[in-house]
XYZ file of C-alpha atoms in Angstrom:
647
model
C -19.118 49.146 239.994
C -17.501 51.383 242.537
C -13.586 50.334 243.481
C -12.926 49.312 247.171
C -11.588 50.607 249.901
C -8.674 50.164 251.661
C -8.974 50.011 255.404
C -5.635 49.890 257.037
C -5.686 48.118 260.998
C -3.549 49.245 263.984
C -0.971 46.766 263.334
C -0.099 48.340 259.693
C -2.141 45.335 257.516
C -4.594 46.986 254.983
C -7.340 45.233 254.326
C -9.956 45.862 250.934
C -13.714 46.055 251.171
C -16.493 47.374 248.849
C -17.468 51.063 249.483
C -20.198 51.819 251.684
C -19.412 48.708 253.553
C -20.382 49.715 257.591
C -17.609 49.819 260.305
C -19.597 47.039 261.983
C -20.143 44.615 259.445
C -16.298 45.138 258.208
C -15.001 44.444 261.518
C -17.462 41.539 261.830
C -16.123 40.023 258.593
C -12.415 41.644 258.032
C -11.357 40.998 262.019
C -13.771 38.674 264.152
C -16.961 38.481 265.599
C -15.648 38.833 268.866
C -14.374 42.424 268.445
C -17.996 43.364 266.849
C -19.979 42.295 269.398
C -17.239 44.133 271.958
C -17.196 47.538 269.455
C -18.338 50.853 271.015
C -17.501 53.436 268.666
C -14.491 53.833 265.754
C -12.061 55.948 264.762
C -11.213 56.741 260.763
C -8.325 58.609 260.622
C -8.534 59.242 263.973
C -12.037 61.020 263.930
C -14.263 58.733 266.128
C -17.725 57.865 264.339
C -20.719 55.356 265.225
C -20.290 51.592 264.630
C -22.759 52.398 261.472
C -20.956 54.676 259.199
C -20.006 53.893 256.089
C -16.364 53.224 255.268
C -16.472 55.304 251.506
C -12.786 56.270 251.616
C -9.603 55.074 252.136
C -8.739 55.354 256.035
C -6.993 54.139 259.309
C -9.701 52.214 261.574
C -9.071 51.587 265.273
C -11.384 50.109 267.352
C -12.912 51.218 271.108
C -14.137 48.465 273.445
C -14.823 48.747 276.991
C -11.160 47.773 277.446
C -9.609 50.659 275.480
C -8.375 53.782 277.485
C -10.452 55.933 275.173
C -13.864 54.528 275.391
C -15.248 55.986 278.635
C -16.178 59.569 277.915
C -18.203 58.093 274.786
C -20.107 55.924 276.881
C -20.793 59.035 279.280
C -21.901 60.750 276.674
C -24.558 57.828 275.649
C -25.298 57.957 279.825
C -26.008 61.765 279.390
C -28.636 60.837 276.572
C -29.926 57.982 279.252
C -30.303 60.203 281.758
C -31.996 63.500 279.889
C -34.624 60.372 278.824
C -35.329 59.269 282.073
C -35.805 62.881 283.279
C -38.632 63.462 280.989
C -40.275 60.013 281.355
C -40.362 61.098 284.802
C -41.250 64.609 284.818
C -43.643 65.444 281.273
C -42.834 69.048 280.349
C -39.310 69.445 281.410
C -36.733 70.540 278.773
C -33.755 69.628 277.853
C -30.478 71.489 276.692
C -26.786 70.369 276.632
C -25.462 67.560 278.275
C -21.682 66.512 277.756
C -19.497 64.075 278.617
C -16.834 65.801 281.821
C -13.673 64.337 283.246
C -15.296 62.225 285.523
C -18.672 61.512 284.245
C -21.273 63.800 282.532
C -23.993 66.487 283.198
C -27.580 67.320 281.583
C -29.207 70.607 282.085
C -32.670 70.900 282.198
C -35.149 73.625 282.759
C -38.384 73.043 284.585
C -40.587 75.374 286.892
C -42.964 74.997 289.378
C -45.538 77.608 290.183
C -43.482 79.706 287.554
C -40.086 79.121 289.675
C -37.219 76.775 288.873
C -37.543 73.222 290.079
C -34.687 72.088 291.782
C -34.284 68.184 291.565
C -34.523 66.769 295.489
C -32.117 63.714 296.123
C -35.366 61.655 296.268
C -36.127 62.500 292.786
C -32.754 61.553 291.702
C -32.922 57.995 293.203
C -35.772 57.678 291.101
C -33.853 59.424 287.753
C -31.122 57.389 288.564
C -33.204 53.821 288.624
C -35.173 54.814 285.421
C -31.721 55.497 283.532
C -30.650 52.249 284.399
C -33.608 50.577 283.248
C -33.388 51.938 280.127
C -29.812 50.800 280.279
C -30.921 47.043 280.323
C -33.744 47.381 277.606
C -30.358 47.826 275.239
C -32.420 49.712 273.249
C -30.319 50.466 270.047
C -28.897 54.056 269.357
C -29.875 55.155 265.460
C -28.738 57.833 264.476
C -30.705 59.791 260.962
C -29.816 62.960 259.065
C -32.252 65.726 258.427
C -32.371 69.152 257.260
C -31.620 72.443 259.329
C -35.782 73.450 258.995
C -36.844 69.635 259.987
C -34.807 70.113 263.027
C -36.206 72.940 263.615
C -40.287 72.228 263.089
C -39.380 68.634 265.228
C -38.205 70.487 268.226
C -40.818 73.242 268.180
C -43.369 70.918 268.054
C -41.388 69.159 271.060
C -41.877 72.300 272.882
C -38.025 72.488 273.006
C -36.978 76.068 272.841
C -33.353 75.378 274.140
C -32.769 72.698 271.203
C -34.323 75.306 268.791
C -32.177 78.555 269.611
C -28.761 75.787 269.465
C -29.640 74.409 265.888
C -30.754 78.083 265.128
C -26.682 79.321 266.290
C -25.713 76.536 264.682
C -27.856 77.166 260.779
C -26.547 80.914 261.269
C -23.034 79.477 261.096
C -23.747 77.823 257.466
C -25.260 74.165 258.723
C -27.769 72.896 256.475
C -28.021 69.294 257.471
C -28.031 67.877 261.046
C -27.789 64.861 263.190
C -30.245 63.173 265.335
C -29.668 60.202 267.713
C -32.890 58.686 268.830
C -33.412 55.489 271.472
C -36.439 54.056 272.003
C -38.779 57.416 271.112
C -36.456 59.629 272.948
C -34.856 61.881 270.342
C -32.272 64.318 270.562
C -29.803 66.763 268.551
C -26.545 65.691 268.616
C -23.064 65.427 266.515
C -22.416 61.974 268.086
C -21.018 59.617 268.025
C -22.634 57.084 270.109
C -22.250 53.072 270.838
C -24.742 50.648 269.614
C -27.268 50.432 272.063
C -28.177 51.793 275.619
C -26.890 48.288 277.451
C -23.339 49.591 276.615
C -23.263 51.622 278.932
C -22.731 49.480 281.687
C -24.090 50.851 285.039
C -25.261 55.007 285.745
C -24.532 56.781 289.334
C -26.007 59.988 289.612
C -24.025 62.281 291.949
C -25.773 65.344 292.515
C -27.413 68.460 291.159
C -27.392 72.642 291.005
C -28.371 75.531 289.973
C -26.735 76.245 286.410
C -27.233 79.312 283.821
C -28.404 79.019 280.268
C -25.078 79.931 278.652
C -23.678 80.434 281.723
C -25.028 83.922 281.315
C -26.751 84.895 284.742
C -29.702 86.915 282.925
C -30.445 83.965 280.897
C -32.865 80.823 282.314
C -32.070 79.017 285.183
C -31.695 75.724 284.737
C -30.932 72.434 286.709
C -27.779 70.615 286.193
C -27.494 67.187 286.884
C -23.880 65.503 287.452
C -23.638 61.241 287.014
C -20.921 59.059 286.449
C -21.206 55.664 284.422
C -18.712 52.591 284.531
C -18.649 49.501 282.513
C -19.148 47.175 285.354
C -20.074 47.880 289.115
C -16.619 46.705 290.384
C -15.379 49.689 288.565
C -18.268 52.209 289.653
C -17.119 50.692 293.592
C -13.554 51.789 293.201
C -14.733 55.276 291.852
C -16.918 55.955 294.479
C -14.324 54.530 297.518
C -11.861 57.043 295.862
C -14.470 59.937 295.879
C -15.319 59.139 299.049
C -11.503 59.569 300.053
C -11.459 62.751 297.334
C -14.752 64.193 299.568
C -12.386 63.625 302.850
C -9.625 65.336 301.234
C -11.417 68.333 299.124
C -9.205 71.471 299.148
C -12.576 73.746 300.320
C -13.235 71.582 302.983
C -9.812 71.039 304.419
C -8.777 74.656 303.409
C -11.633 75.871 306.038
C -11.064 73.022 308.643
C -7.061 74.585 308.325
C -7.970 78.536 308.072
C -5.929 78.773 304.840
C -8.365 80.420 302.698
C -11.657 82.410 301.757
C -13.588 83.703 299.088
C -16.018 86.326 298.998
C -19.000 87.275 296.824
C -17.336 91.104 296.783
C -14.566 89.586 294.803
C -15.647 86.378 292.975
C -12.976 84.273 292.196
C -10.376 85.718 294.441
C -8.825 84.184 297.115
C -8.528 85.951 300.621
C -5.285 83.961 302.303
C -5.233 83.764 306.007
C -1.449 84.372 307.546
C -1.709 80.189 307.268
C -2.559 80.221 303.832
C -0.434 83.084 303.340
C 2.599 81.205 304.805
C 2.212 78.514 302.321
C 1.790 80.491 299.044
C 4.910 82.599 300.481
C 7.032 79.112 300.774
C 5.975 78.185 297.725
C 6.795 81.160 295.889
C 9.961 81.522 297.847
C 11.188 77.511 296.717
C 10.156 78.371 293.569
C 12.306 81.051 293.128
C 15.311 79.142 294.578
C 15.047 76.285 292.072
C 14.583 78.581 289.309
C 17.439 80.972 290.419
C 19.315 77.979 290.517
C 18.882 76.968 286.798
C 19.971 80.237 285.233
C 16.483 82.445 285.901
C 16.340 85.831 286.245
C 13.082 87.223 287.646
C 11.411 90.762 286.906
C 8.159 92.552 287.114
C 6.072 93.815 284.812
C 2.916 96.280 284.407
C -0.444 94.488 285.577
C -2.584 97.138 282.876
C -1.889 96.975 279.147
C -3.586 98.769 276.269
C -5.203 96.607 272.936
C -2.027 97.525 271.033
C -0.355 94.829 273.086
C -2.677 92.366 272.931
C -3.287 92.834 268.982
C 0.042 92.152 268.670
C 0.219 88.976 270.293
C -3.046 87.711 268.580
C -5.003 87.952 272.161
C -7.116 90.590 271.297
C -9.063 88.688 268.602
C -9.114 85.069 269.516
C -8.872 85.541 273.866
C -10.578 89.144 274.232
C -14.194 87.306 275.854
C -11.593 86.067 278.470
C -9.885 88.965 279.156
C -10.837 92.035 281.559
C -11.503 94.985 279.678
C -10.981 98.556 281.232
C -12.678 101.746 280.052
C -10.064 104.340 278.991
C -11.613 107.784 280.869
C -10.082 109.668 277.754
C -11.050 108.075 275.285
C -14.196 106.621 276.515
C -14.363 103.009 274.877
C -12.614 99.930 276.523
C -9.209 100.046 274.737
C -7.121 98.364 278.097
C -6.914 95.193 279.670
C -5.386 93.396 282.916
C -2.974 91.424 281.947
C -4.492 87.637 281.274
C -1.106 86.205 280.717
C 2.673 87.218 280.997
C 4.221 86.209 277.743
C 3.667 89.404 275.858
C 4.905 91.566 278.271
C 7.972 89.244 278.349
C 8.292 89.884 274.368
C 8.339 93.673 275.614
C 11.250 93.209 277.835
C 13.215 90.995 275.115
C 13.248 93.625 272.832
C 14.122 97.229 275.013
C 17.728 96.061 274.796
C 20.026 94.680 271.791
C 20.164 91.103 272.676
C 23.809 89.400 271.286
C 24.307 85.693 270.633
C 26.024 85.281 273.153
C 22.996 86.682 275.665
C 21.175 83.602 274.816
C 19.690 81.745 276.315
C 17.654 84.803 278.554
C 15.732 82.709 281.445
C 12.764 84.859 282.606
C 10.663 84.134 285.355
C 7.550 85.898 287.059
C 5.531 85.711 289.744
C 2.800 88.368 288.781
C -1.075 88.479 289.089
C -2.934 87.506 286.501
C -6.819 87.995 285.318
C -9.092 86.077 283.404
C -12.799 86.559 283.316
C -14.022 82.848 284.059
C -17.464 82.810 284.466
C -19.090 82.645 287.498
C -20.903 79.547 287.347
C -17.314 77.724 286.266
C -15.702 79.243 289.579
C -14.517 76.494 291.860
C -12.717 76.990 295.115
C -8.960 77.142 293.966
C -9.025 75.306 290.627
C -11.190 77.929 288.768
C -10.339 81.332 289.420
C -10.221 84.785 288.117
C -7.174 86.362 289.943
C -4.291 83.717 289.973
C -0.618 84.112 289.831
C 2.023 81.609 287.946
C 5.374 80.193 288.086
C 5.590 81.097 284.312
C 8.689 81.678 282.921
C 10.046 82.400 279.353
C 13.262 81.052 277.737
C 14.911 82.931 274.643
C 17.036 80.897 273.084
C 19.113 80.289 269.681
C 18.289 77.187 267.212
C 20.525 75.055 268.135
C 20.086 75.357 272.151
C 16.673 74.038 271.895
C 17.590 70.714 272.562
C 19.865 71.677 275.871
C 17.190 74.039 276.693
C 14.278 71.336 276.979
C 16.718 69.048 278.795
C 17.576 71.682 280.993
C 13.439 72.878 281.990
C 12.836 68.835 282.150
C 15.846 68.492 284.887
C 14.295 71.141 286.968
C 10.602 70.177 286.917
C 11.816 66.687 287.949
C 13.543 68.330 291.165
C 10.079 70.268 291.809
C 7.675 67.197 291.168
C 9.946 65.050 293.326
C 9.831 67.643 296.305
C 6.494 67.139 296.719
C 6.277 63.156 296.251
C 4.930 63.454 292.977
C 5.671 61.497 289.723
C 4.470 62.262 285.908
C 3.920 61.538 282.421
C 4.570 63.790 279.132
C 1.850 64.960 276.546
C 2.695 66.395 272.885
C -0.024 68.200 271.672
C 0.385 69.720 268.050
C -0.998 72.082 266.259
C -5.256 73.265 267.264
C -7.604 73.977 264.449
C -7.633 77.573 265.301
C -3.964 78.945 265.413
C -2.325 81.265 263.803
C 1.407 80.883 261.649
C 1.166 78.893 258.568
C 1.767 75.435 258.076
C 5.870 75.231 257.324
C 6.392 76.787 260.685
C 4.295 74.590 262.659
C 5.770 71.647 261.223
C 9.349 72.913 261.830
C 8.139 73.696 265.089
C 6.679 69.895 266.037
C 9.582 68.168 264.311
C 11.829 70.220 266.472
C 10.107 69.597 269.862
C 9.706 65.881 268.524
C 13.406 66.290 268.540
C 13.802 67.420 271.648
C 11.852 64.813 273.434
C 13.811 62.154 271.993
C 17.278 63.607 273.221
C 15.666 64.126 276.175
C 14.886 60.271 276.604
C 11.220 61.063 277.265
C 8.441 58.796 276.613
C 5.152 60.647 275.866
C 2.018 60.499 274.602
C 0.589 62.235 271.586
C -2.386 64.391 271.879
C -3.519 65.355 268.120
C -5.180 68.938 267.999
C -4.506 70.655 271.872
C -1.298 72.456 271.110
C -1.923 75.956 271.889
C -3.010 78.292 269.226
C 0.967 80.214 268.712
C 2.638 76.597 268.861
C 2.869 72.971 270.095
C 3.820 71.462 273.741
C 4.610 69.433 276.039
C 1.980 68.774 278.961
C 3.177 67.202 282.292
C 0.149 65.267 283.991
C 0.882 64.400 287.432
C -0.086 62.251 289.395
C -1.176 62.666 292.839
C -0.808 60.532 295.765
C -4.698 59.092 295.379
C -3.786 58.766 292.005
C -5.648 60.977 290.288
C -3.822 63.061 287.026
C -3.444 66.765 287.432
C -1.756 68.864 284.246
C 0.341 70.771 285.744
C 3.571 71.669 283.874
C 3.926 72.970 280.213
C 6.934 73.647 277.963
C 5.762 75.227 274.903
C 7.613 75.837 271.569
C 6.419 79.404 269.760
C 8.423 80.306 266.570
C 5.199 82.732 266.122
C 6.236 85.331 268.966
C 9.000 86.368 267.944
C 8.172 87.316 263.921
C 5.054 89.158 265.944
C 6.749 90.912 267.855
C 10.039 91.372 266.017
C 12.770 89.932 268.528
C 16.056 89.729 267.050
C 19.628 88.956 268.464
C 22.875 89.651 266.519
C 24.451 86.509 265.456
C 28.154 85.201 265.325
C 27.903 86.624 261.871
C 26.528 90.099 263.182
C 23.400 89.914 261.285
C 19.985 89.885 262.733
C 18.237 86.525 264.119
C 15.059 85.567 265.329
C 15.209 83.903 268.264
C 13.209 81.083 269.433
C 10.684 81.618 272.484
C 9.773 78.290 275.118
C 7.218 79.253 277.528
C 7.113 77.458 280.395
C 5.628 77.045 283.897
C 5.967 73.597 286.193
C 3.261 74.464 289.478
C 1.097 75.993 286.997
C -1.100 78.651 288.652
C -0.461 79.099 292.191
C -3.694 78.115 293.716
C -4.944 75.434 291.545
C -1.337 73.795 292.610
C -2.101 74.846 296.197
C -5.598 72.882 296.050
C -3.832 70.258 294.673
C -1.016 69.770 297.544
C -4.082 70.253 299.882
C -5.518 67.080 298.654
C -2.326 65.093 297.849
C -1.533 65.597 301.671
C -5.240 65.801 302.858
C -3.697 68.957 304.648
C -1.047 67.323 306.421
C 2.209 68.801 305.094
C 5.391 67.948 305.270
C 7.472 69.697 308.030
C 9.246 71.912 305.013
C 6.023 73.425 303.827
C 3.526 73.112 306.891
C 2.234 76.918 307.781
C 2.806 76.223 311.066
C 5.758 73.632 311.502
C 5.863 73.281 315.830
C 3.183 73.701 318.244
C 4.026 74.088 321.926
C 1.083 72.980 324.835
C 1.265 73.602 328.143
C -0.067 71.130 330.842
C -0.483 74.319 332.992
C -0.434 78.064 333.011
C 2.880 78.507 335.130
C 4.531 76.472 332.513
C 4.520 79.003 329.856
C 7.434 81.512 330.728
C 9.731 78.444 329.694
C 7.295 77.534 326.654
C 8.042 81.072 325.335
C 11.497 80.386 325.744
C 11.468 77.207 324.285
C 9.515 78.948 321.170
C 11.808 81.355 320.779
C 14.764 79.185 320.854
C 13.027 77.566 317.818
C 12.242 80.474 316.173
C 15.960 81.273 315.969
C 16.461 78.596 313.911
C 13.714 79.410 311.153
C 11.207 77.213 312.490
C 7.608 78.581 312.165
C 5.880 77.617 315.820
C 2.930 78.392 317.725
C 2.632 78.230 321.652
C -1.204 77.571 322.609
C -2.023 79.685 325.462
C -5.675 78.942 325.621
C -7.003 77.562 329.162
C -8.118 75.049 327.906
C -6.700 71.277 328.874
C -4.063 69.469 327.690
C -5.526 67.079 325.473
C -7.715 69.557 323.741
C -4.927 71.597 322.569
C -3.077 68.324 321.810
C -6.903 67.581 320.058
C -6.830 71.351 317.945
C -2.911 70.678 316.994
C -4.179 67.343 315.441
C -6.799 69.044 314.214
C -4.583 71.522 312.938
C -2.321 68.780 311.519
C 0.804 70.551 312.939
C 4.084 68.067 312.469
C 5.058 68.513 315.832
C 3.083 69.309 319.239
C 5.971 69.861 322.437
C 4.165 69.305 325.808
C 5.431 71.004 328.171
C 5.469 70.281 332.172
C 6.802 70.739 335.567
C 8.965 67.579 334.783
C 10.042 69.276 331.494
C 10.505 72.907 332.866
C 12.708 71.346 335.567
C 15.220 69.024 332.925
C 14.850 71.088 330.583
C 13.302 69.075 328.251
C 10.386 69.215 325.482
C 7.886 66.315 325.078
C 7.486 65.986 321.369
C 4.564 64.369 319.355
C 4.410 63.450 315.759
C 1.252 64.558 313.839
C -0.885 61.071 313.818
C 2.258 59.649 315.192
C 2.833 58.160 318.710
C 4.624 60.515 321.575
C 8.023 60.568 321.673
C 10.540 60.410 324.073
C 11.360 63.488 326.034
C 14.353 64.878 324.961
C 16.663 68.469 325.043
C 15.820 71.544 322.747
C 19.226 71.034 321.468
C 18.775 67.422 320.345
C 14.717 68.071 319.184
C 16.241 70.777 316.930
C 18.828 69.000 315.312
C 16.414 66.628 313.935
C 13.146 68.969 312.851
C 15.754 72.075 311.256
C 16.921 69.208 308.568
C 13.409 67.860 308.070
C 11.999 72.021 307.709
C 15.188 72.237 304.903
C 13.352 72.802 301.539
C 14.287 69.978 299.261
């Protein structure tokens, strides 16, 4: 008789059952019925698995309901399988390819043609996707999930007439698989690694959003397909509050509000490269410009380095095998094969700089900070406005530091990011993600390296979350996920710990004992890229800035034409004192231009007329604010100059 197993709960008791006893039927008997009927998936040893697997080893078991933080994305995933069903209920002879669970709901993509041409899905057709899916939602119709062999797979799908499926479990037999997983509901069947709840009426309520164009592969001279985006909640009240806050989102989406403000384009010359207007210049300069203030102010140093680098580099760092189908590669014209590559990231060309001079002890810590342009080659069906680019620039910085500074170091980066989040209104929460199945450094120096940022954290005073598996692939970090002012989280900031760098590249410093030490490198940025945190502040303000950061801070209207001279005057009275302003000489009426600087979502409009030119006075107006009383230059200033101070 085969021994037991010992099943240890979230609150530390361990608990003995007889091998091949299923997660359901333990939790029914070891914990309650209650929690059974309420189970959507499991996780052994933190590894989430269906409701039906068999506990055969010793493990940790926690438990997702509909209540648990985790369990959404698993029940998208199960709405993704709905919704590929109710597809090809509809429409016989469409297939089906990949559809995953996304941040805020899932897609399916689907290839079908009609007179030999891709078949778009019309919004009609998704009201009627959309009803079938949620039909099928309250059959409850039981997820099962069976094991079969690589060439089963195989002969199923052909015979399915799904060539998509085939060519994935084809990639996937290539790469040593020889058994596979299918999840079937009802007769719908599909590959998939799972896991999945217990039944379709799980999944609580399906919202389709919309649909495009998509590429097999995202490789534009593969099949077109169409991609279908939904959303599921476990009860309406929930799906109501999503779509309220979309509906606010929609109002407040960077593209939309960028072009309503003239801050931005994009062009199909240049995909994935912004073209700033002098507005949208003006911002990204302020930005830049506080950025290098605060940073100047805790100890950085800035520099400037090449844009072009050859592979030597980038084998060095580790870049040039595991990031190289991310990078842009450039043809040498001597030697004829792509050997060089813009730049997709700053920290090896940091490295560089470290080592051209003998670094002492007492040199450390070395702040660096740059502002340079960066490439990576996204592509082009992942390009989105600002938050998915291919030409970007950072706030990135690098610290190199000695052991023992670590701690003062992290407190130090954590100080400042707090002064930048709270410039802009915006609070946080930390992230520690260890090591990533693919990394490189062996195992003793990623351990030292999350004990000592463990460390750090807790002489820091920070609370934080773990996140098992995302560190990145030279070391661990901390994430800082901010939160906007719709509430929505945004990671933004990162402070990473690499003890890899610097045996790579061979950075020493002469310690107190004038022998050679490695030190220790922290990357670390706090806007992130540039203009994903630009699209960000867009929609955190919905375009209305505060006075500080507004493009254009003052605009000056004119009830008539003769009242300009001393509009021009008044301007440039202003402009002495910083303040970025704009006097609208258009002939058009007053309360248009007061319309475009609302519009425009300038802080301040000053109306200027006869009564004004004659006192001398300015008529100010808040942005969605009531008017103001009339008042002197002199006593307008001394309140909008503090109120334009950068924080």
């Amino acid at each position: 008789m085969e021994a037991d197993v010992r099943i240890t709960l979230p609150d530390g008791k361990t608990v003995s059952t007889p091998r091949g006893t299923r997660v359901l039927d333990f939790v029914k008997n070891a914990i309650g019925p209650g929690l059974a009927k309420a189970a959507l998936v499991a996780k052994l040893d933190g590894i989430a698995v269906d409701m039906s697997k068999p506990l055969d080893q010793d493990a940790s078991l926690e438990i997702l309901t509909p209540k648990s933080a985790g369990a959404l994305p698993f029940a998208r995933h199960d709405a993704a399988h709905i919704v590929a069903d109710a597809v090809q209920r509809l429409f016989p002879g469409t297939q089906v390819t990949i559809g995953p669970a996304i941040e805020e709901g899932f897609y399916y993509d689907f290839y079908r043609e009609h007179d030999g041409k891709p078949a778009p899905f019309s919004p009609e057709e998704l009201l009627s996707i959309e009803a079938q899916a949620n039909a099928i939602v309250q059959a409850d119709l039981p997820f099962v999930r069976r094991e079969v062999t690589a060439d089963e797979a195989i002969r199923l799908f052909d015979e399915m007439g799904e060539a998509f499926k085939v060519e994935i479990i084809n990639d996937i037999v290539a790469r040593g698989a020889q058994t596979l997983s299918l999840y079937s509901h009802g007769d719908w069947v599909d590959f998939c690694l799972g896991p999945h709840g217990p039944s379709t009426g799980r999944v609580g309520v399906i919202k389709l959003m919309s649909s495009s164009g998509a590429y097999w592969r995202g490789d534009s001279q593969k099949a077109q397909l169409q991609r279908i985006y939904g959303t599921s909640f476990f009860d309406k009240g929930a799906l109501a509050a999503f779509l309220k806050q979309r509906e606010e989102a929609l109002k407040r989406d960077h593209r939309r509000v960028g072009r309503e403000l003239n801050l931005f384009h994009f062009h199909p010359s240049s995909p994935g490269a912004a073209f700033w207007t002098p507005k949208g210049t003006q911002l990204y300069l302020e930005l830049s410009q506080a950025m290098r203030a605060w940073a100047s102010e805790a100890g950085y140093v800035e520099i400037k380095t090449p844009l072009l680098f050859n592979k030597s580099l980038w084998e060095t760092s580790g870049h040039w095998g595991k990031y190289q189908e991310n990078m842009f590669l450039v043809l040498d014209s001597e030697s004829g094969e792509q050997t060089m590559s813009l730049k997709p990231m700053n920290c090896p060309s940091h490295h560089l700089y470290f080592s051209f001079e003998k670094r002492s002890h007492r040199d450390l810590p070395l702040r660096i900070a740059t502002q340079d342009v960066l490439h990576r080659n996204e592509a082009t069906g992942t390009l989105g406005g600002l938050t998915r680019v291919r030409q970007f620039a950072q706030d990135d910085g690098h610290i190199y530091c000695r052991p023992d500074q670590l701690q003062s170091e992290a407190v130090a980066f954590v100080a400042l990011l707090d002064r930048v989040y709270r410039a802009f209104g915006m609070t946080y929460e930390v992230s520690l993600s260890t090591r990533p199945p693919e990394r490189i450094g062996d195992d003793a120096t990623w351990d030292r390296a999350e004990s000592d940022l463990k460390e750090a954290l807790d002489f820091a005073g920070l609370a934080y979350t773990l996140a098992e598996g995302s560190g990145a692939f030279y070391g661990p970090k901390l994430d800082f996920n901010v939160q906007d002012s719709m509430g929505r989280s945004w990671q933004l900031g990162t402070f990473q710990l690499d003890y890899n760098a610097p045996e790579r590249f061979d950075l020493t410093y002469v310690g107190e004992d004038n022998r050679p030490h490695r030190p220790i490198v922290l990357h670390r940025a706090i806007y992130g890229s540039f203009e994903r945190f630009i699209a960000i502040l867009i929609e955190h303000y919905a375009g209305a800035f505060p006075v500080w950061l507004a493009p254009l801070q003052v605009a000056i209207i004119t009830v008539a034409d003769r009242q300009q001279p001393y509009a021009q005057e008044v301007a440039g009275e202003l402009r002495k004192h910083g303040l970025r302003v704009w006097v609208d000489e258009r002939g058009f009426t007053m309360q248009k231009k007061i319309a475009e600087a609302q519009t425009q979502k300038i802080p301040y409009a000053l109306i200027v007329g006869d009564r004004e030119v004659e006192e001398r006075k300015v008529a100010p107006r808040k942005y969605a604010g009531d008017a103001l009383s009339p008042c002197t230059i002199e006593a307008f200033l001394e309140g909008v100059v503090r109120e334009a101070l950068r924080p």
